Short mmCIF file of C-alpha atoms in Angstrom, two decimals:
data_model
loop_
_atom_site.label_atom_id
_atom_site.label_comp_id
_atom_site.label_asym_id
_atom_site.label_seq_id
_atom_site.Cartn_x
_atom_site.Cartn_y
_atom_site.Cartn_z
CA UNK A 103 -62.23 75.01 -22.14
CA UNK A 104 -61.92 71.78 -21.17
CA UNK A 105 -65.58 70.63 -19.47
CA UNK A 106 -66.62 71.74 -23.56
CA UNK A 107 -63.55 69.37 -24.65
CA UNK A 108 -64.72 66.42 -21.92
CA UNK A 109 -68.02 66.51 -23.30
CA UNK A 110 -67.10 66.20 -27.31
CA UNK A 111 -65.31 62.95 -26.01
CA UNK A 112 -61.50 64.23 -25.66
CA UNK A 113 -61.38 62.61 -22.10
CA UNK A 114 -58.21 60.50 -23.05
CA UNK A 115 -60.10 57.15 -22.11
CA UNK A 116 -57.35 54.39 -23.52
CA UNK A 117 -54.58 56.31 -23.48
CA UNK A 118 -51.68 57.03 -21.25
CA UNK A 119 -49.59 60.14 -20.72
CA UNK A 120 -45.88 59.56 -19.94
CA UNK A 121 -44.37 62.28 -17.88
CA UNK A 122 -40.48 62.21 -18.07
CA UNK A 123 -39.78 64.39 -14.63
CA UNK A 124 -39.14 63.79 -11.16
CA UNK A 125 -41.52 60.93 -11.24
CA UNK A 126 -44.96 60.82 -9.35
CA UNK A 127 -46.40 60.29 -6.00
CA UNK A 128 -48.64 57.24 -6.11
CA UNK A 129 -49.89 58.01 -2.74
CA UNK A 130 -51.28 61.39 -3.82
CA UNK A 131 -55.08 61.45 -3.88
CA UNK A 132 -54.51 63.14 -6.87
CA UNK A 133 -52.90 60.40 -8.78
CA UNK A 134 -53.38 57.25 -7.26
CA UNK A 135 -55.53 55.60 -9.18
CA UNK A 136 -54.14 56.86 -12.63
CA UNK A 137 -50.69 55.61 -12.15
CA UNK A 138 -50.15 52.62 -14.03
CA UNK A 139 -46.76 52.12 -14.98
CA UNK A 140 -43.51 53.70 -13.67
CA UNK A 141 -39.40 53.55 -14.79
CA UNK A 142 -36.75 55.43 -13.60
CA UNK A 143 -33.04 56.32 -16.00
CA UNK A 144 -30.96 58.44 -13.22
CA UNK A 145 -27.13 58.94 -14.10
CA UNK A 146 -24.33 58.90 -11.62
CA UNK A 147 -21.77 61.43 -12.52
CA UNK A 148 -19.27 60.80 -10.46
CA UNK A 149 -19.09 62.92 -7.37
CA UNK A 150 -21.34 65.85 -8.68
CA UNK A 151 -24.31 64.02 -8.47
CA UNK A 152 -25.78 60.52 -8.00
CA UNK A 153 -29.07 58.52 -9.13
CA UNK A 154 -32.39 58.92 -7.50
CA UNK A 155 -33.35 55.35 -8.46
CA UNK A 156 -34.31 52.52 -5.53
CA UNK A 157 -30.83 52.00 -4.10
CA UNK A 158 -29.09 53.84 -6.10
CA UNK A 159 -29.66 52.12 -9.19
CA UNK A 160 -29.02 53.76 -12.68
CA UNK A 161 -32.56 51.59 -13.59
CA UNK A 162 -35.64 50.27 -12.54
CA UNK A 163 -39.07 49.33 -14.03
CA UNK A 164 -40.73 48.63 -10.80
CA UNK A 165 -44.08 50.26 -10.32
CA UNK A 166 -42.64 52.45 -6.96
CA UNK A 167 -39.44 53.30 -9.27
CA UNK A 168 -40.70 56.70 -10.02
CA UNK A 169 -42.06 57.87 -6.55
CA UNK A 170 -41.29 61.47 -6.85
CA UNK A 171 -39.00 62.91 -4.10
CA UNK A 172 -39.54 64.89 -1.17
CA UNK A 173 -39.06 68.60 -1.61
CA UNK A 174 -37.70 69.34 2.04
CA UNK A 175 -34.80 67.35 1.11
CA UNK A 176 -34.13 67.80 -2.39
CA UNK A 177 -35.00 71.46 -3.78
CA UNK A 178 -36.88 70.45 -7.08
CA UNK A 179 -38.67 67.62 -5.74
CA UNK A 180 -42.86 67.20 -6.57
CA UNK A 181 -42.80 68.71 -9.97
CA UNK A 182 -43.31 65.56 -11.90
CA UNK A 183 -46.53 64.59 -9.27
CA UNK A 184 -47.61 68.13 -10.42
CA UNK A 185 -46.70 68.08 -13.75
CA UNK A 186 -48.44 64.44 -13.99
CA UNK A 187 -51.75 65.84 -11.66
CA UNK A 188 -52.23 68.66 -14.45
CA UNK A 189 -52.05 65.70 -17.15
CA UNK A 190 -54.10 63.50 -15.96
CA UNK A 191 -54.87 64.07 -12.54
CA UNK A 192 -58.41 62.53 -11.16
CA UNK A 193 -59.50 63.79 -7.59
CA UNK A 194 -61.26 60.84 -5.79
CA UNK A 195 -62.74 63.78 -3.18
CA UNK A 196 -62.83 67.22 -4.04
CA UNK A 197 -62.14 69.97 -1.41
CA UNK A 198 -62.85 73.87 -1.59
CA UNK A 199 -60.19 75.40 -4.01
CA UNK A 200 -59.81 71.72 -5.53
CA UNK A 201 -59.56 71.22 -9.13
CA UNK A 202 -61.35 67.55 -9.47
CA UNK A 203 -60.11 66.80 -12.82
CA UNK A 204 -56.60 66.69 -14.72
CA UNK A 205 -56.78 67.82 -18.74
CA UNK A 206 -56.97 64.17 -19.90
CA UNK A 207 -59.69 62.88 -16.92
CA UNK A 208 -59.64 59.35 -18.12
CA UNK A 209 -56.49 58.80 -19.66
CA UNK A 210 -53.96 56.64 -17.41
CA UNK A 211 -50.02 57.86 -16.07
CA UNK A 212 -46.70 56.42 -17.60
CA UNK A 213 -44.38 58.38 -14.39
CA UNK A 214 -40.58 58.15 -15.71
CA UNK A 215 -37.64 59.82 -13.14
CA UNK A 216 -34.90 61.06 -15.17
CA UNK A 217 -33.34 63.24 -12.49
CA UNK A 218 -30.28 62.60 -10.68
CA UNK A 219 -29.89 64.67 -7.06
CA UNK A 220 -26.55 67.09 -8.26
CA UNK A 221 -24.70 67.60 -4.64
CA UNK A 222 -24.02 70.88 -2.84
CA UNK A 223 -20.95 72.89 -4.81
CA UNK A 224 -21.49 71.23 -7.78
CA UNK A 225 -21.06 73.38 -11.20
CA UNK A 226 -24.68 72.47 -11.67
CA UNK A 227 -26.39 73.43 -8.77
CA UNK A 228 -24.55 75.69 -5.93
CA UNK A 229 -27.17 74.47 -2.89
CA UNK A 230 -27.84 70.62 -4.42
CA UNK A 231 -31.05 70.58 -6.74
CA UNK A 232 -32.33 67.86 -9.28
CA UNK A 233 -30.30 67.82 -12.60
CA UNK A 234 -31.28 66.28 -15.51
CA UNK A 235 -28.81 64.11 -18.51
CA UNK A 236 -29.84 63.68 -21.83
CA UNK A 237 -28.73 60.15 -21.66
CA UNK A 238 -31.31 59.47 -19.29
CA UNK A 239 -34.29 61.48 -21.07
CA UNK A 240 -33.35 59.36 -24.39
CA UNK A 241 -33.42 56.04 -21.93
CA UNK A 242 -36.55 57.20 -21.13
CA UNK A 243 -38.15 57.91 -24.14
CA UNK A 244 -36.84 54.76 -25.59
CA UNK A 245 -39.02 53.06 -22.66
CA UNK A 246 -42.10 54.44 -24.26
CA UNK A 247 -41.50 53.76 -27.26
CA UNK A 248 -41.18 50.23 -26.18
CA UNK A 249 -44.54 49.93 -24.08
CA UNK A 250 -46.24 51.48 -26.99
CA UNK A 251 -48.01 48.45 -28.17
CA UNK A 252 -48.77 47.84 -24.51
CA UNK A 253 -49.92 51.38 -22.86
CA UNK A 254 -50.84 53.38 -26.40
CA UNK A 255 -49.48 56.32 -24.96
CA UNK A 256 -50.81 59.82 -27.16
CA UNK A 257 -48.22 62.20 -25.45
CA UNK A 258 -45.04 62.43 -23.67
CA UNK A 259 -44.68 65.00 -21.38
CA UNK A 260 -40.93 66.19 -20.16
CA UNK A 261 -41.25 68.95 -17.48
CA UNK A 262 -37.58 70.14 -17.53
CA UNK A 263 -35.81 72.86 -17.89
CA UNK A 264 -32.76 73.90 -20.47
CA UNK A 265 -30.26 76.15 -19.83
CA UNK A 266 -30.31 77.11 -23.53
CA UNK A 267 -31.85 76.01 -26.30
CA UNK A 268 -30.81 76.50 -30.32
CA UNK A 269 -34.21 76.13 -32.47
CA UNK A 270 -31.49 76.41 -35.81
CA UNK A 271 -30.46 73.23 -34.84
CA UNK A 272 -32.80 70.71 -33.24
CA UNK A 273 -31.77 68.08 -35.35
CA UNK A 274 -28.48 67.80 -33.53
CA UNK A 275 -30.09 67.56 -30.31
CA UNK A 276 -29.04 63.64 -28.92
CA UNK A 277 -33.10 63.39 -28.03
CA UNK A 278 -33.86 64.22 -31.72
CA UNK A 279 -33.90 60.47 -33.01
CA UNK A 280 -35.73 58.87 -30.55
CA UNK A 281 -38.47 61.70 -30.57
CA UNK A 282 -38.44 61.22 -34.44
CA UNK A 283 -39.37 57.39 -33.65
CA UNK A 284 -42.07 58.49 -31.33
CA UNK A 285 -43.49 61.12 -33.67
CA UNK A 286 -43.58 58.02 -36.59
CA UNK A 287 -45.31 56.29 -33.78
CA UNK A 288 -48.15 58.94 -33.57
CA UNK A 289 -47.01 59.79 -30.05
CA UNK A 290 -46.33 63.52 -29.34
CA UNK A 291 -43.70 64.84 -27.29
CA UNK A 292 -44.25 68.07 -26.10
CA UNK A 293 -41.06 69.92 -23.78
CA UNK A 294 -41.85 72.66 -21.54
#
């Protein structure tokens, strides 16, 4: 439904979508002209697992900070470039099979890592996979609600995955606040 969407004007033409995932591949043809801005919140944990950022940093704002991983090495790796292509994707040359446009065409890519590798053995992931703290979704949250005058951003996007989930009590959740602040802020946040 969405060529009947694009042509009623809901294209997404200034405003961003920031995906909280594994980050985004800039290279990709896909994306590389809608990525504008990029952080990345990873936690150390010890040694069970240990930040994804550029040198190991638990931060970074730099543009490249949120260059998704590469799946051979890290199981997990390249959902956030997916999860970010189906967003807002824009394909600057269309093959067979193809799909030339993400939902929001002309809207623009806020790509925010909040993974952290977990190592081999760990209680999180026997084989070593991407986990994900709350302390670094709500650090990146808080990062769009920051740029919000800058990059009006309509939706936030967080392509992870919880082990459980209690609907009863949402409002306990640590994210709860900060997506409060963002829903006062007209800026949805929508969890897969």
């Amino acid at each position: 439904g969405m060529p009947v969407a694009w042509s009623a004007g809901a294209t997404g033409a200034g405003f961003h979508v920031a995906v909280l995932d594994t980050g985004a591949r800039r290279t990709h043809e896909f994306l590389s002209s809608r990525i504008v801005s990029a952080a990345c919140y990873s936690t150390s944990s010890g040694s069970t697992s240990f930040s994804l950022c550029p040198g190991g940093a638990s931060s970074s704002t730099d543009i490249g900070s949120a260059n998704d991983c590469d799946n051979s090495t890290i199981a997990g790796c390249g959902h956030g470039t997916h999860t970010s292509g189906i967003a807002a994707g824009f394909n600057t040359n269309v093959q067979a099979g193809e799909p030339q446009n993400g939902m929001a065409r002309a809207a623009r890519l806020f790509a925010v890592n909040v993974m952290s590798r977990a190592l081999p053995g760990s209680a999180a992931c026997a084989e070593g996979c991407l986990v994900s703290f709350a302390s670094s979704q709500i650090l990146g949250l808080e990062a769009v609600y920051a740029r919000r005058a800058k990059l009006p951003v309509a939706a936030v996007a967080l392509g992870l995955a919880e082990r459980s989930t209690d609907a009863d009590n949402c409002g306990l959740d640590p994210r709860a606040p900060i997506i409060g602040r963002l829903r006062n802020a007209s800026i949805a946040t929508v969890v897969a």
